[in-house]
CSV table of C-alpha atoms in Angstrom, one decimal:
chain,number,residue,atom,x,y,z
A,1,MET,CA,-3.2,-20.4,26.9
A,2,ILE,CA,-1.6,-17.9,24.7
A,3,THR,CA,0.5,-18.8,21.7
A,4,GLY,CA,2.2,-16.7,19.1
A,5,SER,CA,5.4,-15.8,17.9
A,6,ILE,CA,8.0,-13.7,19.8
A,7,ALA,CA,8.1,-11.6,16.5
A,8,GLY,CA,5.2,-10.0,17.8
A,9,ILE,CA,7.0,-8.8,20.8
A,10,GLY,CA,9.6,-7.3,18.8
A,11,ALA,CA,6.9,-5.3,16.6
A,12,GLY,CA,5.4,-4.3,20.0
A,13,LEU,CA,8.9,-2.9,21.2
A,14,ALA,CA,9.4,-1.3,17.9
A,15,ALA,CA,6.2,0.5,18.3
A,16,ILE,CA,7.0,1.6,21.9
A,17,GLY,CA,10.2,3.4,20.3
A,18,ALA,CA,8.3,4.9,17.7
A,19,GLY,CA,5.5,6.0,19.9
A,20,ILE,CA,8.1,7.9,22.2
A,21,GLY,CA,9.6,9.4,19.1
A,22,ILE,CA,6.6,10.5,17.2
A,23,GLY,CA,5.2,11.7,20.7
A,24,GLN,CA,8.3,14.0,21.1
A,25,ILE,CA,8.0,15.2,17.6
A,26,GLY,CA,4.3,16.3,17.9
A,27,GLY,CA,4.8,17.8,21.4
A,28,LYS,CA,7.6,19.9,20.3
A,29,ALA,CA,5.8,20.7,17.1
A,30,MET,CA,2.9,21.9,19.0
A,31,GLU,CA,5.1,24.0,21.4
A,32,GLY,CA,6.8,25.6,18.4
A,33,MET,CA,3.7,26.4,16.7
A,34,ALA,CA,2.2,27.9,20.0
A,35,ARG,CA,5.1,30.0,20.4
A,36,GLN,CA,5.5,30.9,16.7
A,37,PRO,CA,1.7,30.6,15.0
A,38,GLU,CA,3.1,32.4,11.9
A,39,ALA,CA,5.6,29.6,11.2
A,40,ALA,CA,3.0,26.8,11.8
A,41,GLY,CA,2.9,25.7,8.2
A,42,ARG,CA,6.5,25.2,8.0
A,43,ILE,CA,6.7,23.4,11.3
A,44,GLN,CA,3.9,21.1,10.3
A,45,THR,CA,5.7,20.0,7.1
A,46,ALA,CA,8.9,19.4,9.0
A,47,MET,CA,7.1,17.6,11.7
A,48,LEU,CA,5.3,15.3,9.1
A,49,ILE,CA,8.5,14.6,7.5
A,50,ALA,CA,10.3,13.7,10.7
A,51,ALA,CA,7.5,11.6,11.8
A,52,ALA,CA,7.4,9.6,8.8
A,53,PHE,CA,11.1,8.7,9.4
A,54,VAL,CA,10.4,7.7,12.8
A,55,GLU,CA,7.3,5.8,11.7
A,56,ALA,CA,9.4,4.0,9.4
A,57,VAL,CA,11.4,2.3,12.0
A,58,ALA,CA,8.3,0.9,13.6
A,59,LEU,CA,7.0,-0.4,10.5
A,60,PHE,CA,10.3,-2.1,9.7
A,61,GLY,CA,9.6,-3.8,13.0
A,62,VAL,CA,6.0,-4.9,11.6
A,63,VAL,CA,7.6,-6.1,8.3
A,64,VAL,CA,10.3,-8.1,10.1
A,65,ALA,CA,7.7,-9.8,12.5
A,66,PHE,CA,5.7,-10.7,9.4
A,67,LEU,CA,8.7,-12.5,7.9
A,68,GLY,CA,9.0,-13.9,11.2
A,69,THR,CA,5.4,-15.5,11.6
A,70,LYS,CA,5.5,-16.9,8.3
B,1,MET,CA,1.8,23.3,5.1
B,2,ASP,CA,-1.6,24.6,5.6
B,3,LEU,CA,-4.2,22.3,4.4
B,4,SER,CA,-7.2,24.4,5.7
B,5,HIS,CA,-7.6,26.1,2.1
B,6,ILE,CA,-8.5,22.6,1.0
B,7,PHE,CA,-11.1,22.2,3.3
B,8,ASN,CA,-12.4,25.7,4.0
B,9,SER,CA,-15.9,25.2,2.9
B,10,LYS,CA,-18.3,24.4,5.9
B,11,LYS,CA,-20.8,22.9,3.4
B,12,ILE,CA,-18.4,20.4,2.2
B,13,LEU,CA,-17.4,19.4,5.9
B,14,ASN,CA,-21.0,19.2,6.7
B,15,ILE,CA,-21.8,16.9,3.7
B,16,VAL,CA,-18.7,14.8,4.4
B,17,PHE,CA,-19.4,14.2,8.1
B,18,SER,CA,-23.2,13.4,7.4
B,19,ALA,CA,-22.2,11.1,4.7
B,20,VAL,CA,-19.7,9.5,7.3
B,21,PHE,CA,-22.6,9.2,9.9
B,22,ILE,CA,-25.2,7.8,7.6
B,23,THR,CA,-22.8,5.2,6.2
B,24,ALA,CA,-21.8,4.3,9.9
B,25,MET,CA,-25.6,3.8,10.7
B,26,ILE,CA,-26.0,1.7,7.3
B,27,PHE,CA,-23.0,-0.3,8.0
B,28,SER,CA,-23.7,-1.3,11.7
B,29,ALA,CA,-27.5,-2.1,10.6
B,30,GLN,CA,-26.0,-4.5,8.0
B,31,ALA,CA,-23.4,-5.8,10.2
B,32,GLN,CA,-26.1,-6.8,13.0
B,33,GLU,CA,-28.3,-8.4,10.3
B,34,THR,CA,-25.4,-10.3,8.7
B,35,LYS,CA,-24.3,-11.5,12.1
B,36,LYS,CA,-27.9,-12.8,13.1
B,37,ALA,CA,-27.9,-14.6,9.8
B,38,GLU,CA,-24.4,-16.3,10.3
B,39,GLU,CA,-24.8,-17.1,14.1
B,40,PRO,CA,-26.2,-20.4,13.6
B,41,HIS,CA,-23.7,-21.1,10.8
B,42,VAL,CA,-20.5,-20.0,12.9
B,43,THR,CA,-21.6,-22.3,16.0
B,44,LYS,CA,-22.2,-25.3,13.6
B,45,SER,CA,-18.7,-25.2,12.1
B,46,GLU,CA,-17.2,-24.4,15.4
B,47,ILE,CA,-18.4,-28.0,16.6
B,48,ASN,CA,-16.7,-29.5,13.6
B,49,ALA,CA,-13.4,-27.8,13.8
B,50,PRO,CA,-11.0,-27.6,16.6
B,51,HIS,CA,-10.4,-24.3,18.3
B,52,GLU,CA,-6.7,-23.6,17.2
B,53,GLU,CA,-7.7,-24.1,13.6
B,54,LYS,CA,-10.5,-21.4,13.6
B,55,GLU,CA,-8.0,-18.9,14.9
B,56,GLU,CA,-5.4,-20.2,12.2
B,57,ASP,CA,-8.3,-19.6,9.8
B,58,ILE,CA,-8.9,-16.0,10.8
B,59,SER,CA,-5.2,-15.0,10.3
B,60,GLN,CA,-5.2,-16.9,7.1
B,61,THR,CA,-8.5,-15.1,5.9
B,62,ILE,CA,-6.9,-11.7,6.7
B,63,LEU,CA,-3.7,-12.2,4.8
B,64,HIS,CA,-5.6,-13.8,1.8
B,65,HIS,CA,-7.8,-10.6,1.9
B,66,ILE,CA,-4.8,-8.3,1.5
B,67,ALA,CA,-3.2,-10.5,-0.8
B,68,ASP,CA,-3.1,-10.5,-4.7
B,69,SER,CA,-5.1,-13.0,-6.5
B,70,HIS,CA,-6.1,-14.7,-9.8
B,71,GLU,CA,-9.7,-13.7,-9.6
B,72,TRP,CA,-11.8,-10.7,-8.6
B,73,HIS,CA,-13.7,-12.2,-5.7
B,74,PHE,CA,-17.1,-10.4,-4.8
B,75,TRP,CA,-19.0,-12.7,-2.2
B,76,GLY,CA,-19.8,-16.2,-1.3
B,77,GLU,CA,-17.5,-19.2,-1.0
B,78,GLY,CA,-17.2,-22.5,-2.7
B,79,GLU,CA,-19.8,-23.3,-5.0
B,80,ASN,CA,-21.7,-20.3,-4.5
B,81,LYS,CA,-19.0,-17.8,-5.0
B,82,VAL,CA,-19.3,-14.9,-7.3
B,83,ALA,CA,-16.0,-13.8,-8.8
B,84,VAL,CA,-14.6,-12.4,-12.2
B,85,PRO,CA,-12.0,-14.9,-13.3
B,86,LEU,CA,-8.9,-13.3,-14.7
B,87,PRO,CA,-6.6,-14.5,-17.4
B,88,VAL,CA,-3.8,-16.3,-16.2
B,89,ILE,CA,-0.5,-16.2,-18.2
B,90,LEU,CA,2.3,-18.3,-17.4
B,91,TRP,CA,5.8,-18.5,-19.1
B,92,THR,CA,6.5,-22.4,-18.7
B,93,ASN,CA,9.1,-24.6,-20.1
B,94,ASN,CA,6.7,-25.1,-23.3
B,95,GLY,CA,6.4,-21.5,-23.9
B,96,PHE,CA,3.4,-19.5,-22.9
B,97,VAL,CA,0.5,-21.1,-21.4
B,98,THR,CA,-2.6,-19.1,-21.1
B,99,PHE,CA,-6.2,-19.8,-19.2
B,100,LEU,CA,-9.0,-18.2,-17.4
B,101,SER,CA,-8.3,-18.6,-13.6
B,102,ASN,CA,-11.8,-20.4,-13.2
B,103,LYS,CA,-10.8,-23.2,-15.4
B,104,HIS,CA,-8.5,-24.9,-12.7
B,105,ASP,CA,-9.5,-23.1,-9.4
B,106,HIS,CA,-11.7,-25.8,-8.1
B,107,ASN,CA,-8.8,-27.7,-6.6
B,108,ASP,CA,-6.2,-25.5,-5.0
B,109,HIS,CA,-4.7,-28.1,-2.8
B,110,GLY,CA,-2.2,-29.3,-5.4
B,111,THR,CA,-3.8,-32.9,-5.3
B,112,GLU,CA,-4.7,-32.6,-8.9
B,113,ILE,CA,-2.6,-32.3,-12.0
B,114,PHE,CA,-4.0,-30.4,-15.1
B,115,GLU,CA,-2.5,-30.0,-18.4
B,116,GLU,CA,-2.2,-27.1,-20.6
B,117,LYS,CA,-0.7,-27.2,-24.0
B,118,GLY,CA,1.1,-30.5,-22.9
B,119,GLN,CA,2.3,-28.7,-19.8
B,120,GLN,CA,1.6,-30.3,-16.5
B,121,LEU,CA,0.9,-27.9,-13.7
B,122,ILE,CA,-0.8,-27.7,-10.3
B,123,ASN,CA,-2.7,-25.0,-8.4
B,124,TYR,CA,-1.3,-24.9,-4.7
B,125,HIS,CA,-3.3,-22.2,-2.6
B,126,GLY,CA,-3.8,-19.9,-5.8
B,127,LYS,CA,-0.3,-20.2,-7.1
B,128,TYR,CA,0.7,-22.4,-9.9
B,129,TYR,CA,3.7,-24.9,-9.9
B,130,TYR,CA,5.1,-27.8,-11.8
B,131,PRO,CA,4.2,-30.9,-9.9
B,132,ASN,CA,6.3,-33.3,-8.2
B,133,ALA,CA,6.7,-36.9,-9.6
B,134,VAL,CA,5.4,-38.3,-6.0
B,135,LYS,CA,2.6,-37.2,-3.7
B,136,ASN,CA,3.3,-36.0,-0.2
B,137,ALA,CA,1.5,-37.1,2.9
B,138,GLU,CA,-1.6,-34.6,2.2
B,139,GLY,CA,-1.8,-36.1,-1.2
B,140,ALA,CA,-0.3,-33.1,-2.9
B,141,TYR,CA,2.4,-33.1,-5.4
B,142,VAL,CA,4.2,-30.5,-3.8
B,143,GLU,CA,7.1,-30.7,-1.2
B,144,LEU,CA,7.0,-28.1,1.6
B,145,ASP,CA,9.9,-26.6,3.3
B,146,GLU,CA,9.5,-25.7,7.0
B,147,ASN,CA,7.6,-22.8,6.6
B,148,ALA,CA,4.8,-24.5,4.5
B,149,VAL,CA,6.0,-22.9,1.3
B,150,PRO,CA,6.5,-25.2,-1.6
B,151,THR,CA,9.9,-25.8,-3.0
B,152,ASN,CA,8.7,-26.9,-6.4
B,153,ALA,CA,9.9,-24.8,-9.5
B,154,LYS,CA,7.1,-22.7,-10.7
B,155,PRO,CA,6.8,-20.9,-14.1
B,156,LEU,CA,6.9,-17.4,-14.7
B,157,ASP,CA,3.7,-15.8,-13.7
B,158,LEU,CA,2.8,-12.9,-15.8
B,159,SER,CA,-0.8,-12.8,-15.2
B,160,ILE,CA,-3.2,-10.2,-15.1
B,161,THR,CA,-4.1,-10.6,-11.6
B,162,LYS,CA,-6.4,-8.5,-9.5
B,163,ASN,CA,-3.9,-5.9,-8.6
B,164,VAL,CA,-2.9,-5.6,-12.3
B,165,VAL,CA,-6.6,-4.9,-13.3
B,166,SER,CA,-6.9,-2.5,-10.4
B,167,LEU,CA,-3.8,-0.8,-11.7
B,168,PHE,CA,-5.4,-0.5,-15.0
B,169,ILE,CA,-8.6,1.0,-13.7
B,170,SER,CA,-6.7,3.7,-11.7
B,171,VAL,CA,-4.5,4.4,-14.7
B,172,ILE,CA,-7.7,4.8,-16.9
B,173,LEU,CA,-9.2,7.1,-14.3
B,174,LEU,CA,-6.0,9.1,-13.9
B,175,LEU,CA,-5.9,9.5,-17.8
B,176,ILE,CA,-9.6,10.6,-18.1
B,177,ILE,CA,-9.3,13.0,-15.0
B,178,PHE,CA,-6.1,14.6,-15.9
B,179,THR,CA,-6.3,14.9,-19.8
B,180,SER,CA,-9.7,16.5,-19.5
B,181,ILE,CA,-8.7,19.3,-16.9
B,182,ALA,CA,-5.5,19.7,-19.0
B,183,LYS,CA,-7.9,20.5,-22.0
B,184,ALA,CA,-9.9,22.7,-19.7
B,185,TYR,CA,-7.0,24.8,-18.7
B,186,LYS,CA,-6.1,25.2,-22.5
B,187,LYS,CA,-9.6,26.1,-23.4
B,188,ARG,CA,-10.2,28.3,-20.4
B,189,GLU,CA,-7.0,30.0,-20.3
B,190,GLY,CA,-7.2,33.1,-17.9
B,191,LYS,CA,-10.6,32.2,-16.8
B,192,ALA,CA,-11.7,30.8,-13.3
B,193,PRO,CA,-11.5,27.1,-13.1
B,194,LYS,CA,-14.7,25.1,-13.4
B,195,GLY,CA,-16.1,21.8,-12.5
B,196,LEU,CA,-13.5,19.0,-11.8
B,197,GLN,CA,-11.0,21.7,-12.3
B,198,SER,CA,-11.8,23.5,-9.3
B,199,ILE,CA,-11.6,20.4,-7.0
B,200,LEU,CA,-8.2,19.5,-8.3
B,201,GLU,CA,-6.6,22.9,-8.6
B,202,PRO,CA,-5.9,23.5,-5.0
B,203,ILE,CA,-4.4,20.1,-4.7
B,204,ILE,CA,-2.2,20.6,-7.7
B,205,LEU,CA,-1.1,24.0,-6.3
B,206,PHE,CA,-0.5,22.3,-2.9
B,207,VAL,CA,1.7,19.9,-4.5
B,208,ARG,CA,3.5,22.7,-6.3
B,209,ASP,CA,3.8,25.2,-3.5
B,210,ASP,CA,4.2,23.1,-0.6
B,211,ILE,CA,6.1,20.1,-1.8
B,212,ALA,CA,8.0,21.0,-5.0
B,213,LYS,CA,9.3,24.6,-4.3
B,214,PRO,CA,10.3,24.4,-0.8
B,215,GLN,CA,12.5,21.3,-1.8
B,216,LEU,CA,13.7,21.9,-5.2
B,217,GLY,CA,13.8,25.6,-5.3
B,218,TYR,CA,13.9,27.2,-8.8
B,219,ARG,CA,14.4,23.7,-10.5
B,220,TYR,CA,10.9,22.6,-9.4
B,221,ALA,CA,9.4,23.1,-12.8
B,222,ALA,CA,11.2,19.9,-14.4
B,223,PHE,CA,10.0,17.7,-11.6
B,224,MET,CA,6.4,18.8,-11.3
B,225,PRO,CA,5.2,16.1,-13.7
B,226,TYR,CA,6.7,13.2,-11.8
B,227,LEU,CA,5.8,14.5,-8.3
B,228,LEU,CA,2.2,15.0,-9.4
B,229,THR,CA,1.9,11.8,-11.1
B,230,VAL,CA,3.2,10.0,-8.0
B,231,PHE,CA,1.2,12.1,-5.6
B,232,PHE,CA,-2.1,11.4,-7.6
B,233,PHE,CA,-1.5,7.8,-8.2
B,234,VAL,CA,-0.5,7.0,-4.8
B,235,TRP,CA,-3.5,8.8,-3.2
B,236,LEU,CA,-6.1,7.5,-5.8
B,237,ASN,CA,-4.8,3.9,-5.4
B,238,ASN,CA,-4.8,4.3,-1.4
B,239,LEU,CA,-8.4,5.5,-1.5
B,240,MET,CA,-9.5,3.0,-3.9
B,241,GLY,CA,-8.0,0.3,-1.6
B,242,LEU,CA,-10.2,1.4,0.9
B,243,ILE,CA,-13.6,0.9,-1.1
B,244,PRO,CA,-14.4,-2.5,0.2
B,245,PHE,CA,-16.4,-3.6,-3.1
B,246,PHE,CA,-15.6,-3.7,-7.0
B,247,PRO,CA,-13.8,-0.8,-8.4
B,248,GLY,CA,-11.7,-0.8,-5.2
B,249,GLY,CA,-10.5,-3.4,-2.5
B,250,ALA,CA,-7.4,-4.6,-4.4
B,251,ASN,CA,-4.9,-3.2,-1.7
B,252,LEU,CA,-2.7,-2.0,-4.9
B,253,THR,CA,-0.3,0.5,-2.7
B,254,GLY,CA,-0.1,-2.4,0.1
B,255,ASN,CA,1.6,-4.5,-2.5
B,256,ILE,CA,5.4,-4.4,-2.2
B,257,ALA,CA,6.1,-4.9,-5.9
B,258,VAL,CA,4.1,-1.7,-6.9
B,259,THR,CA,5.6,0.5,-4.1
B,260,MET,CA,9.0,-0.8,-5.2
B,261,MET,CA,8.4,0.4,-8.6
B,262,LEU,CA,7.5,3.7,-7.6
B,263,ALA,CA,10.7,4.0,-5.1
B,264,LEU,CA,12.7,2.7,-8.2
B,265,CYS,CA,11.3,5.6,-10.3
B,266,THR,CA,12.5,8.2,-7.4
B,267,PHE,CA,15.9,6.3,-7.4
B,268,ILE,CA,16.5,6.5,-11.0
B,269,LEU,CA,15.4,10.2,-11.1
B,270,THR,CA,17.9,11.0,-8.2
B,271,THR,CA,20.7,8.9,-9.8
B,272,ILE,CA,20.5,10.7,-13.3
B,273,ASN,CA,19.9,14.1,-12.1
B,274,GLY,CA,22.6,13.9,-9.5
B,275,ASN,CA,25.3,16.5,-10.1
B,276,LYS,CA,28.8,16.5,-9.4
B,277,ASN,CA,28.2,17.9,-5.8
B,278,TYR,CA,26.0,15.0,-5.0
B,279,TRP,CA,28.4,12.4,-6.2
B,280,GLY,CA,31.1,14.4,-4.3
B,281,HIS,CA,29.4,14.0,-1.1
B,282,VAL,CA,29.2,10.1,-1.8
B,283,PHE,CA,32.7,9.5,-3.0
B,284,THR,CA,34.6,12.3,-1.3
B,285,PRO,CA,32.8,13.1,1.9
B,286,HIS,CA,33.9,16.0,4.1
B,287,VAL,CA,35.8,13.9,6.5
B,288,PRO,CA,39.6,13.2,7.2
B,289,TRP,CA,41.0,11.1,4.7
B,290,TRP,CA,41.5,8.1,7.1
B,291,LEU,CA,37.7,7.9,7.7
B,292,TYR,CA,37.1,7.1,3.6
B,293,PRO,CA,37.1,3.3,4.1
B,294,LEU,CA,34.3,3.6,6.6
B,295,MET,CA,32.5,6.7,5.2
B,296,ILE,CA,32.3,5.6,1.4
B,297,PRO,CA,30.5,2.4,2.0
B,298,VAL,CA,28.0,4.1,4.5
B,299,GLU,CA,27.2,6.8,1.8
B,300,ILE,CA,26.7,4.2,-0.8
B,301,ILE,CA,24.6,2.1,1.4
B,302,GLY,CA,22.7,5.4,2.2
B,303,LEU,CA,21.9,5.7,-1.5
B,304,PHE,CA,20.0,2.5,-1.5
B,305,THR,CA,18.3,2.7,2.0
B,306,LYS,CA,16.4,6.0,0.9
B,307,PRO,CA,14.2,4.2,-1.7
B,308,ILE,CA,14.1,1.1,0.1
B,309,ALA,CA,12.6,3.2,3.3
B,310,LEU,CA,10.2,4.7,0.7
B,311,MET,CA,9.1,1.2,-0.4
B,312,ILE,CA,8.7,-0.1,2.9
B,313,ARG,CA,6.8,2.9,4.5
B,314,LEU,CA,4.2,3.2,2.0
B,315,PHE,CA,3.6,-1.0,1.7
B,316,ALA,CA,3.5,-1.3,5.5
B,317,ASN,CA,1.2,1.8,6.2
B,318,ILE,CA,-1.4,0.6,3.9
B,319,THR,CA,-0.8,-3.1,4.8
B,320,ALA,CA,-1.2,-2.4,8.4
B,321,GLY,CA,-4.2,-0.2,8.1
B,322,HIS,CA,-6.0,-3.1,6.0
B,323,ILE,CA,-5.1,-5.6,8.6
B,324,LEU,CA,-6.3,-3.2,11.5
B,325,ILE,CA,-9.5,-3.0,10.0
B,326,LEU,CA,-10.0,-6.7,9.1
B,327,SER,CA,-8.7,-7.8,12.5
B,328,LEU,CA,-11.2,-5.6,14.3
B,329,ILE,CA,-14.0,-7.0,12.1
B,330,SER,CA,-12.7,-10.7,13.0
B,331,LEU,CA,-12.9,-9.7,16.8
B,332,ILE,CA,-16.6,-10.5,16.2
B,333,PHE,CA,-15.7,-13.9,15.0
B,334,ILE,CA,-12.8,-14.6,17.6
B,335,LEU,CA,-14.9,-13.8,20.6
B,336,LYS,CA,-18.1,-15.5,18.9
B,337,SER,CA,-20.6,-12.9,20.2
B,338,VAL,CA,-22.9,-10.4,18.2
B,339,MET,CA,-22.5,-7.9,21.1
B,340,VAL,CA,-18.7,-7.4,20.1
B,341,ALA,CA,-20.0,-5.8,17.0
B,342,GLY,CA,-21.4,-3.0,19.0
B,343,ILE,CA,-18.0,-1.9,19.7
B,344,ALA,CA,-16.0,-3.3,16.8
B,345,VAL,CA,-18.0,-1.8,14.0
B,346,PRO,CA,-17.9,1.7,15.2
B,347,PHE,CA,-14.2,1.4,15.8
B,348,VAL,CA,-13.9,0.0,12.3
B,349,ILE,CA,-15.6,3.1,11.0
B,350,PHE,CA,-13.3,5.3,13.1
B,351,ILE,CA,-10.3,3.7,11.8
B,352,SER,CA,-11.4,3.6,8.2
B,353,VAL,CA,-11.8,7.5,8.4
B,354,ILE,CA,-8.3,7.7,9.9
B,355,GLU,CA,-7.3,5.6,6.8
B,356,LEU,CA,-8.7,8.1,4.7
B,357,VAL,CA,-6.3,10.7,6.4
B,358,VAL,CA,-3.4,8.2,6.3
B,359,GLY,CA,-4.0,7.6,2.6
B,360,PHE,CA,-3.5,11.3,2.0
B,361,ILE,CA,-0.7,11.7,4.4
B,362,GLN,CA,1.2,8.9,2.9
B,363,ALA,CA,0.8,10.0,-0.6
B,364,PHE,CA,2.1,13.3,0.6
B,365,ILE,CA,5.2,11.8,2.5
B,366,PHE,CA,6.0,9.8,-0.6
B,367,THR,CA,5.8,13.0,-2.8
B,368,ILE,CA,7.6,15.1,-0.4
B,369,LEU,CA,10.4,12.6,0.2
B,370,SER,CA,10.8,12.1,-3.5
B,371,ALA,CA,11.1,15.8,-3.8
B,372,LEU,CA,13.7,16.0,-0.8
B,373,PHE,CA,15.8,13.2,-2.4
B,374,ILE,CA,15.9,14.6,-5.7
B,375,GLY,CA,16.4,18.2,-4.2
B,376,MET,CA,19.4,16.7,-2.5
B,377,ALA,CA,20.5,15.4,-5.8
B,378,VAL,CA,20.3,18.5,-7.7
B,379,GLN,CA,21.4,21.2,-5.0
B,380,GLU,CA,24.6,23.1,-5.4
B,381,HIS,CA,27.0,23.4,-2.8
B,382,ALA,CA,26.1,26.9,-1.9
B,383,GLU,CA,22.5,26.3,-1.3
B,384,HIS,CA,23.3,24.1,1.9
């Protein structure tokens, strides 16, 4: 018997979205760096900032799940 | 951002890797031993306690570990626990009430009223409340709402808690480290850096060249003190949170109040440094006038969501990391098998190493986003 809160499913869904987003960002940044190795430093910085914004969405999901399970 | 210049020495990498592997071996050996020692104990308590309560216990234990507390707990439970009591300072109806936390921590179920300076109080799960006139069904002087949170009035808690002590320790550490390097820079002006200076100089230059300059342009110098302070404060506390024993282990950057104060500092800096152009964007955005009723509220909300996102990002990242590590350790107790330790412990070490990187990246992200927001506030129109 599995018991738990539906908030956990919500957190999981948020994680799927963020996973797709960060995957896209990382993949495209890799591509960009392979095409232009001399711009790797700047691409990496921009990638981390964009990844942080996307990740924040997943973390909002986690925080809401926390509030939901209390 | 090229990090390779920080880690370009192969020697350092070798030392770090061998250190990680040695600790890994020690940890797994210790885990095996403690598992062996605890095995009979676990099975015995399992007979007494029903299954559901055991699982509830584990999530309670995890949440307890990442939460703030009135004492600094080292090891042991109940009577044999070894912990440093910390001062409790409460602003009650009768003025300030102070006592050491171990004086009233033997009963934290709220079933016993104690009196300090003529003020009646109860300790319910480590928090202090005013007692109710009548007991509830469990014999406690509290009234719980549907989420099992007491609805009792409580005094204003200004205690020196575990997180506050940890904050003091990290502030003292930062002051010692950075005043000493500041002195070294004055004394050895024009010469090559030495000692601590040579470890931290690449990181300080990294903050200046890769965070401040690209985001703030020629105005970077004014904001360097803030950015460096935030960067090293967040980074040091992230790392201290990962140390499982005394000077660390307090999960300070995983406390939403701490990250809120940091985000508030960034918010205040952006607000007071915002120029005409920045406020122009907020109150007269470049849209047709009939969109103003929609755009102005959105822009005003945007002012507040930026620091709120900063706050939640750091808090949730660090808290999630700690919960992950604790959950993996708890797998051994959930599945009730020593064999799980063979998978769980190496995995915990793997996650811990990732957390070291996350600790750095989160400090970096917090600083670069602060710089970005400040940069947006101070840039002139032509610089778009």
